Amino acid sequence: TTPAAAAAAAVDSGDSAIEVKEEEGSKKGKGGEQEEGKEKMDEKPKYTPQGGLPLSLHLTYFRAAAPLWVMAVLLVIFIVTQLAILASDYWLAAWTGDFFDQGRTFYMVGYAVLAIIGAIIAFSRIALYAYAARNASKNIHGMILL
């Protein structure tokens, strides 16, 4: 069977909410040859997935992962991680431009402090995310067995 037939069978059977769509530029002419005037790109037609998972499935996962306040803290930690990266980049820009008109030690200490804070935040994010993912796996598996 062709990849398109296998994907269509999966979609028709309800196994997946993802559809497969053939791209326009990959159609072949008579006898399996490329149409004249078009550059030969690939021998096989290209397929791109279309669609996605329903919102209710995502909500089930989040509910199984952890209480709402834990998920809110995880979201805040992800945002703080991005702010820490931004602060580090800003500090390096300030250092290269000697923005604060201080010596090299000042900038090195500031960068070290930012690096330590960033490492603590990253570790917290990884630990909390692992906790939530483990809980989600355990709880969803338990739901399936019941």
PDB file of C-alpha atoms in Angstrom:
ATOM      1  CA  THR A   1       0.000   0.000   0.000  1.00  0.00           C
ATOM      2  CA  THR A   2       1.060   3.579  -0.561  1.00  0.00           C
ATOM      3  CA  PRO A   3       1.697   6.009   2.295  1.00  0.00           C
ATOM      4  CA  ALA A   4      -1.414   7.950   1.255  1.00  0.00           C
ATOM      5  CA  ALA A   5      -3.586   4.830   1.421  1.00  0.00           C
ATOM      6  CA  ALA A   6      -2.187   3.868   4.840  1.00  0.00           C
ATOM      7  CA  ALA A   7      -2.758   7.384   6.186  1.00  0.00           C
ATOM      8  CA  ALA A   8      -6.260   7.515   4.727  1.00  0.00           C
ATOM      9  CA  ALA A   9      -7.070   4.145   6.317  1.00  0.00           C
ATOM     10  CA  ALA A  10      -5.822   5.438   9.699  1.00  0.00           C
ATOM     11  CA  VAL A  11      -7.930   8.596   9.381  1.00  0.00           C
ATOM     12  CA  ASP A  12     -11.023   6.676   8.240  1.00  0.00           C
ATOM     13  CA  SER A  13     -10.722   4.190  11.099  1.00  0.00           C
ATOM     14  CA  GLY A  14     -10.612   7.023  13.641  1.00  0.00           C
ATOM     15  CA  ASP A  15      -7.140   6.047  14.923  1.00  0.00           C
ATOM     16  CA  SER A  16      -5.841   9.553  14.441  1.00  0.00           C
ATOM     17  CA  ALA A  17      -7.152  13.083  14.102  1.00  0.00           C
ATOM     18  CA  ILE A  18      -4.367  13.919  11.641  1.00  0.00           C
ATOM     19  CA  GLU A  19      -5.173  14.133   7.951  1.00  0.00           C
ATOM     20  CA  VAL A  20      -2.657  13.680   5.148  1.00  0.00           C
ATOM     21  CA  LYS A  21      -2.699  16.038   2.197  1.00  0.00           C
ATOM     22  CA  GLU A  22      -0.726  15.668  -1.023  1.00  0.00           C
ATOM     23  CA  GLU A  23       1.204  18.788  -1.980  1.00  0.00           C
ATOM     24  CA  GLU A  24       0.392  20.402  -5.317  1.00  0.00           C
ATOM     25  CA  GLY A  25       3.945  20.514  -6.687  1.00  0.00           C
ATOM     26  CA  SER A  26       4.472  16.759  -6.501  1.00  0.00           C
ATOM     27  CA  LYS A  27       1.799  15.486  -8.925  1.00  0.00           C
ATOM     28  CA  LYS A  28       2.956  13.256 -11.736  1.00  0.00           C
ATOM     29  CA  GLY A  29       1.754  13.212 -15.329  1.00  0.00           C
ATOM     30  CA  LYS A  30       1.133  10.254 -17.668  1.00  0.00           C
ATOM     31  CA  GLY A  31       3.144   7.072 -17.096  1.00  0.00           C
ATOM     32  CA  GLY A  32       4.519   8.236 -13.771  1.00  0.00           C
ATOM     33  CA  GLU A  33       6.710  10.925 -15.390  1.00  0.00           C
ATOM     34  CA  GLN A  34       6.905  14.476 -14.133  1.00  0.00           C
ATOM     35  CA  GLU A  35       4.819  16.947 -16.094  1.00  0.00           C
ATOM     36  CA  GLU A  36       6.803  18.885 -18.683  1.00  0.00           C
ATOM     37  CA  GLY A  37       8.064  22.287 -17.627  1.00  0.00           C
ATOM     38  CA  LYS A  38       8.320  21.379 -13.932  1.00  0.00           C
ATOM     39  CA  GLU A  39      11.602  20.708 -12.226  1.00  0.00           C
ATOM     40  CA  LYS A  40      12.126  17.149 -11.065  1.00  0.00           C
ATOM     41  CA  MET A  41      12.186  17.362  -7.277  1.00  0.00           C
ATOM     42  CA  ASP A  42      11.485  13.931  -5.797  1.00  0.00           C
ATOM     43  CA  GLU A  43      10.443  10.566  -7.142  1.00  0.00           C
ATOM     44  CA  LYS A  44       7.745  10.187  -4.464  1.00  0.00           C
ATOM     45  CA  PRO A  45       4.909  12.617  -3.805  1.00  0.00           C
ATOM     46  CA  LYS A  46       5.271  14.686  -0.640  1.00  0.00           C
ATOM     47  CA  TYR A  47       2.653  14.509   2.100  1.00  0.00           C
ATOM     48  CA  THR A  48       2.093  16.974   4.898  1.00  0.00           C
ATOM     49  CA  PRO A  49       0.052  16.306   8.030  1.00  0.00           C
ATOM     50  CA  GLN A  50      -3.037  18.438   8.510  1.00  0.00           C
ATOM     51  CA  GLY A  51      -5.112  18.771  11.679  1.00  0.00           C
ATOM     52  CA  GLY A  52      -4.255  18.039  15.265  1.00  0.00           C
ATOM     53  CA  LEU A  53      -5.406  16.738  18.600  1.00  0.00           C
ATOM     54  CA  PRO A  54      -8.617  17.983  20.199  1.00  0.00           C
ATOM     55  CA  LEU A  55      -8.383  20.463  23.077  1.00  0.00           C
ATOM     56  CA  SER A  56     -10.147  18.011  25.394  1.00  0.00           C
ATOM     57  CA  LEU A  57      -7.194  15.613  25.073  1.00  0.00           C
ATOM     58  CA  HIS A  58      -4.742  18.342  26.093  1.00  0.00           C
ATOM     59  CA  LEU A  59      -6.947  19.291  29.051  1.00  0.00           C
ATOM     60  CA  THR A  60      -7.123  15.645  30.159  1.00  0.00           C
ATOM     61  CA  TYR A  61      -3.319  15.497  30.132  1.00  0.00           C
ATOM     62  CA  PHE A  62      -2.970  18.731  32.136  1.00  0.00           C
ATOM     63  CA  ARG A  63      -5.556  17.594  34.694  1.00  0.00           C
ATOM     64  CA  ALA A  64      -3.737  14.273  35.067  1.00  0.00           C
ATOM     65  CA  ALA A  65      -0.339  15.950  35.386  1.00  0.00           C
ATOM     66  CA  ALA A  66      -0.761  17.968  38.562  1.00  0.00           C
ATOM     67  CA  PRO A  67      -3.099  20.329  40.402  1.00  0.00           C
ATOM     68  CA  LEU A  68      -3.828  23.602  38.656  1.00  0.00           C
ATOM     69  CA  TRP A  69      -1.554  25.607  40.954  1.00  0.00           C
ATOM     70  CA  VAL A  70       1.426  23.357  40.084  1.00  0.00           C
ATOM     71  CA  MET A  71       0.772  23.854  36.379  1.00  0.00           C
ATOM     72  CA  ALA A  72       0.529  27.625  36.968  1.00  0.00           C
ATOM     73  CA  VAL A  73       3.870  27.592  38.818  1.00  0.00           C
ATOM     74  CA  LEU A  74       5.379  25.597  35.945  1.00  0.00           C
ATOM     75  CA  LEU A  75       4.145  28.201  33.454  1.00  0.00           C
ATOM     76  CA  VAL A  76       5.628  30.996  35.578  1.00  0.00           C
ATOM     77  CA  ILE A  77       8.959  29.136  35.777  1.00  0.00           C
ATOM     78  CA  PHE A  78       9.031  28.788  31.974  1.00  0.00           C
ATOM     79  CA  ILE A  79       8.463  32.549  31.655  1.00  0.00           C
ATOM     80  CA  VAL A  80      11.110  33.338  34.299  1.00  0.00           C
ATOM     81  CA  THR A  81      13.572  31.092  32.446  1.00  0.00           C
ATOM     82  CA  GLN A  82      13.108  33.194  29.320  1.00  0.00           C
ATOM     83  CA  LEU A  83      13.546  36.374  31.373  1.00  0.00           C
ATOM     84  CA  ALA A  84      16.779  34.977  32.862  1.00  0.00           C
ATOM     85  CA  ILE A  85      18.117  34.291  29.370  1.00  0.00           C
ATOM     86  CA  LEU A  86      17.136  37.809  28.323  1.00  0.00           C
ATOM     87  CA  ALA A  87      18.850  39.286  31.412  1.00  0.00           C
ATOM     88  CA  SER A  88      22.017  37.340  30.653  1.00  0.00           C
ATOM     89  CA  ASP A  89      22.048  38.597  27.067  1.00  0.00           C
ATOM     90  CA  TYR A  90      21.440  42.143  28.271  1.00  0.00           C
ATOM     91  CA  TRP A  91      24.277  41.856  30.794  1.00  0.00           C
ATOM     92  CA  LEU A  92      26.679  40.696  28.092  1.00  0.00           C
ATOM     93  CA  ALA A  93      25.636  43.612  25.888  1.00  0.00           C
ATOM     94  CA  ALA A  94      26.149  46.006  28.819  1.00  0.00           C
ATOM     95  CA  TRP A  95      29.565  44.453  29.482  1.00  0.00           C
ATOM     96  CA  THR A  96      30.746  44.771  25.896  1.00  0.00           C
ATOM     97  CA  GLY A  97      29.559  48.398  25.772  1.00  0.00           C
ATOM     98  CA  ASP A  98      30.837  49.165  29.310  1.00  0.00           C
ATOM     99  CA  PHE A  99      27.351  50.512  30.029  1.00  0.00           C
ATOM    100  CA  PHE A 100      27.808  50.838  33.806  1.00  0.00           C
ATOM    101  CA  ASP A 101      31.333  52.271  33.476  1.00  0.00           C
ATOM    102  CA  GLN A 102      32.768  49.690  35.916  1.00  0.00           C
ATOM    103  CA  GLY A 103      35.753  47.366  35.883  1.00  0.00           C
ATOM    104  CA  ARG A 104      35.878  43.842  34.480  1.00  0.00           C
ATOM    105  CA  THR A 105      35.367  42.268  37.929  1.00  0.00           C
ATOM    106  CA  PHE A 106      31.973  43.965  38.294  1.00  0.00           C
ATOM    107  CA  TYR A 107      30.743  42.488  35.020  1.00  0.00           C
ATOM    108  CA  MET A 108      32.212  39.054  35.748  1.00  0.00           C
ATOM    109  CA  VAL A 109      30.537  38.871  39.158  1.00  0.00           C
ATOM    110  CA  GLY A 110      27.241  40.054  37.686  1.00  0.00           C
ATOM    111  CA  TYR A 111      27.429  37.476  34.928  1.00  0.00           C
ATOM    112  CA  ALA A 112      28.306  34.717  37.423  1.00  0.00           C
ATOM    113  CA  VAL A 113      25.330  35.649  39.604  1.00  0.00           C
ATOM    114  CA  LEU A 114      23.034  35.579  36.576  1.00  0.00           C
ATOM    115  CA  ALA A 115      24.463  32.194  35.537  1.00  0.00           C
ATOM    116  CA  ILE A 116      23.855  30.714  39.006  1.00  0.00           C
ATOM    117  CA  ILE A 117      20.303  32.083  39.126  1.00  0.00           C
ATOM    118  CA  GLY A 118      19.695  30.724  35.619  1.00  0.00           C
ATOM    119  CA  ALA A 119      20.976  27.291  36.619  1.00  0.00           C
ATOM    120  CA  ILE A 120      18.724  27.183  39.699  1.00  0.00           C
ATOM    121  CA  ILE A 121      15.710  28.224  37.643  1.00  0.00           C
ATOM    122  CA  ALA A 122      16.514  25.657  34.927  1.00  0.00           C
ATOM    123  CA  PHE A 123      16.893  22.871  37.486  1.00  0.00           C
ATOM    124  CA  SER A 124      13.588  23.857  39.124  1.00  0.00           C
ATOM    125  CA  ARG A 125      11.856  23.862  35.758  1.00  0.00           C
ATOM    126  CA  ILE A 126      13.224  20.431  34.827  1.00  0.00           C
ATOM    127  CA  ALA A 127      12.327  18.909  38.204  1.00  0.00           C
ATOM    128  CA  LEU A 128       8.775  20.289  38.219  1.00  0.00           C
ATOM    129  CA  TYR A 129       8.205  19.324  34.588  1.00  0.00           C
ATOM    130  CA  ALA A 130       9.458  15.769  35.253  1.00  0.00           C
ATOM    131  CA  TYR A 131       7.141  15.551  38.276  1.00  0.00           C
ATOM    132  CA  ALA A 132       4.132  16.668  36.211  1.00  0.00           C
ATOM    133  CA  ALA A 133       4.966  14.386  33.266  1.00  0.00           C
ATOM    134  CA  ARG A 134       5.420  11.388  35.570  1.00  0.00           C
ATOM    135  CA  ASN A 135       2.108  12.076  37.301  1.00  0.00           C
ATOM    136  CA  ALA A 136       0.331  12.467  33.968  1.00  0.00           C
ATOM    137  CA  SER A 137       1.720   9.160  32.714  1.00  0.00           C
ATOM    138  CA  LYS A 138       0.816   7.348  35.928  1.00  0.00           C
ATOM    139  CA  ASN A 139      -2.699   8.799  36.136  1.00  0.00           C
ATOM    140  CA  ILE A 140      -3.576   8.313  32.459  1.00  0.00           C
ATOM    141  CA  HIS A 141      -2.258   4.759  32.557  1.00  0.00           C
ATOM    142  CA  GLY A 142      -4.416   4.149  35.626  1.00  0.00           C
ATOM    143  CA  MET A 143      -7.466   5.532  33.775  1.00  0.00           C
ATOM    144  CA  ILE A 144      -6.843   3.178  30.859  1.00  0.00           C
ATOM    145  CA  LEU A 145      -6.613   0.129  33.106  1.00  0.00           C
ATOM    146  CA  LEU A 146      -9.924   0.856  34.809  1.00  0.00           C
TER     147      LEU A 146
END
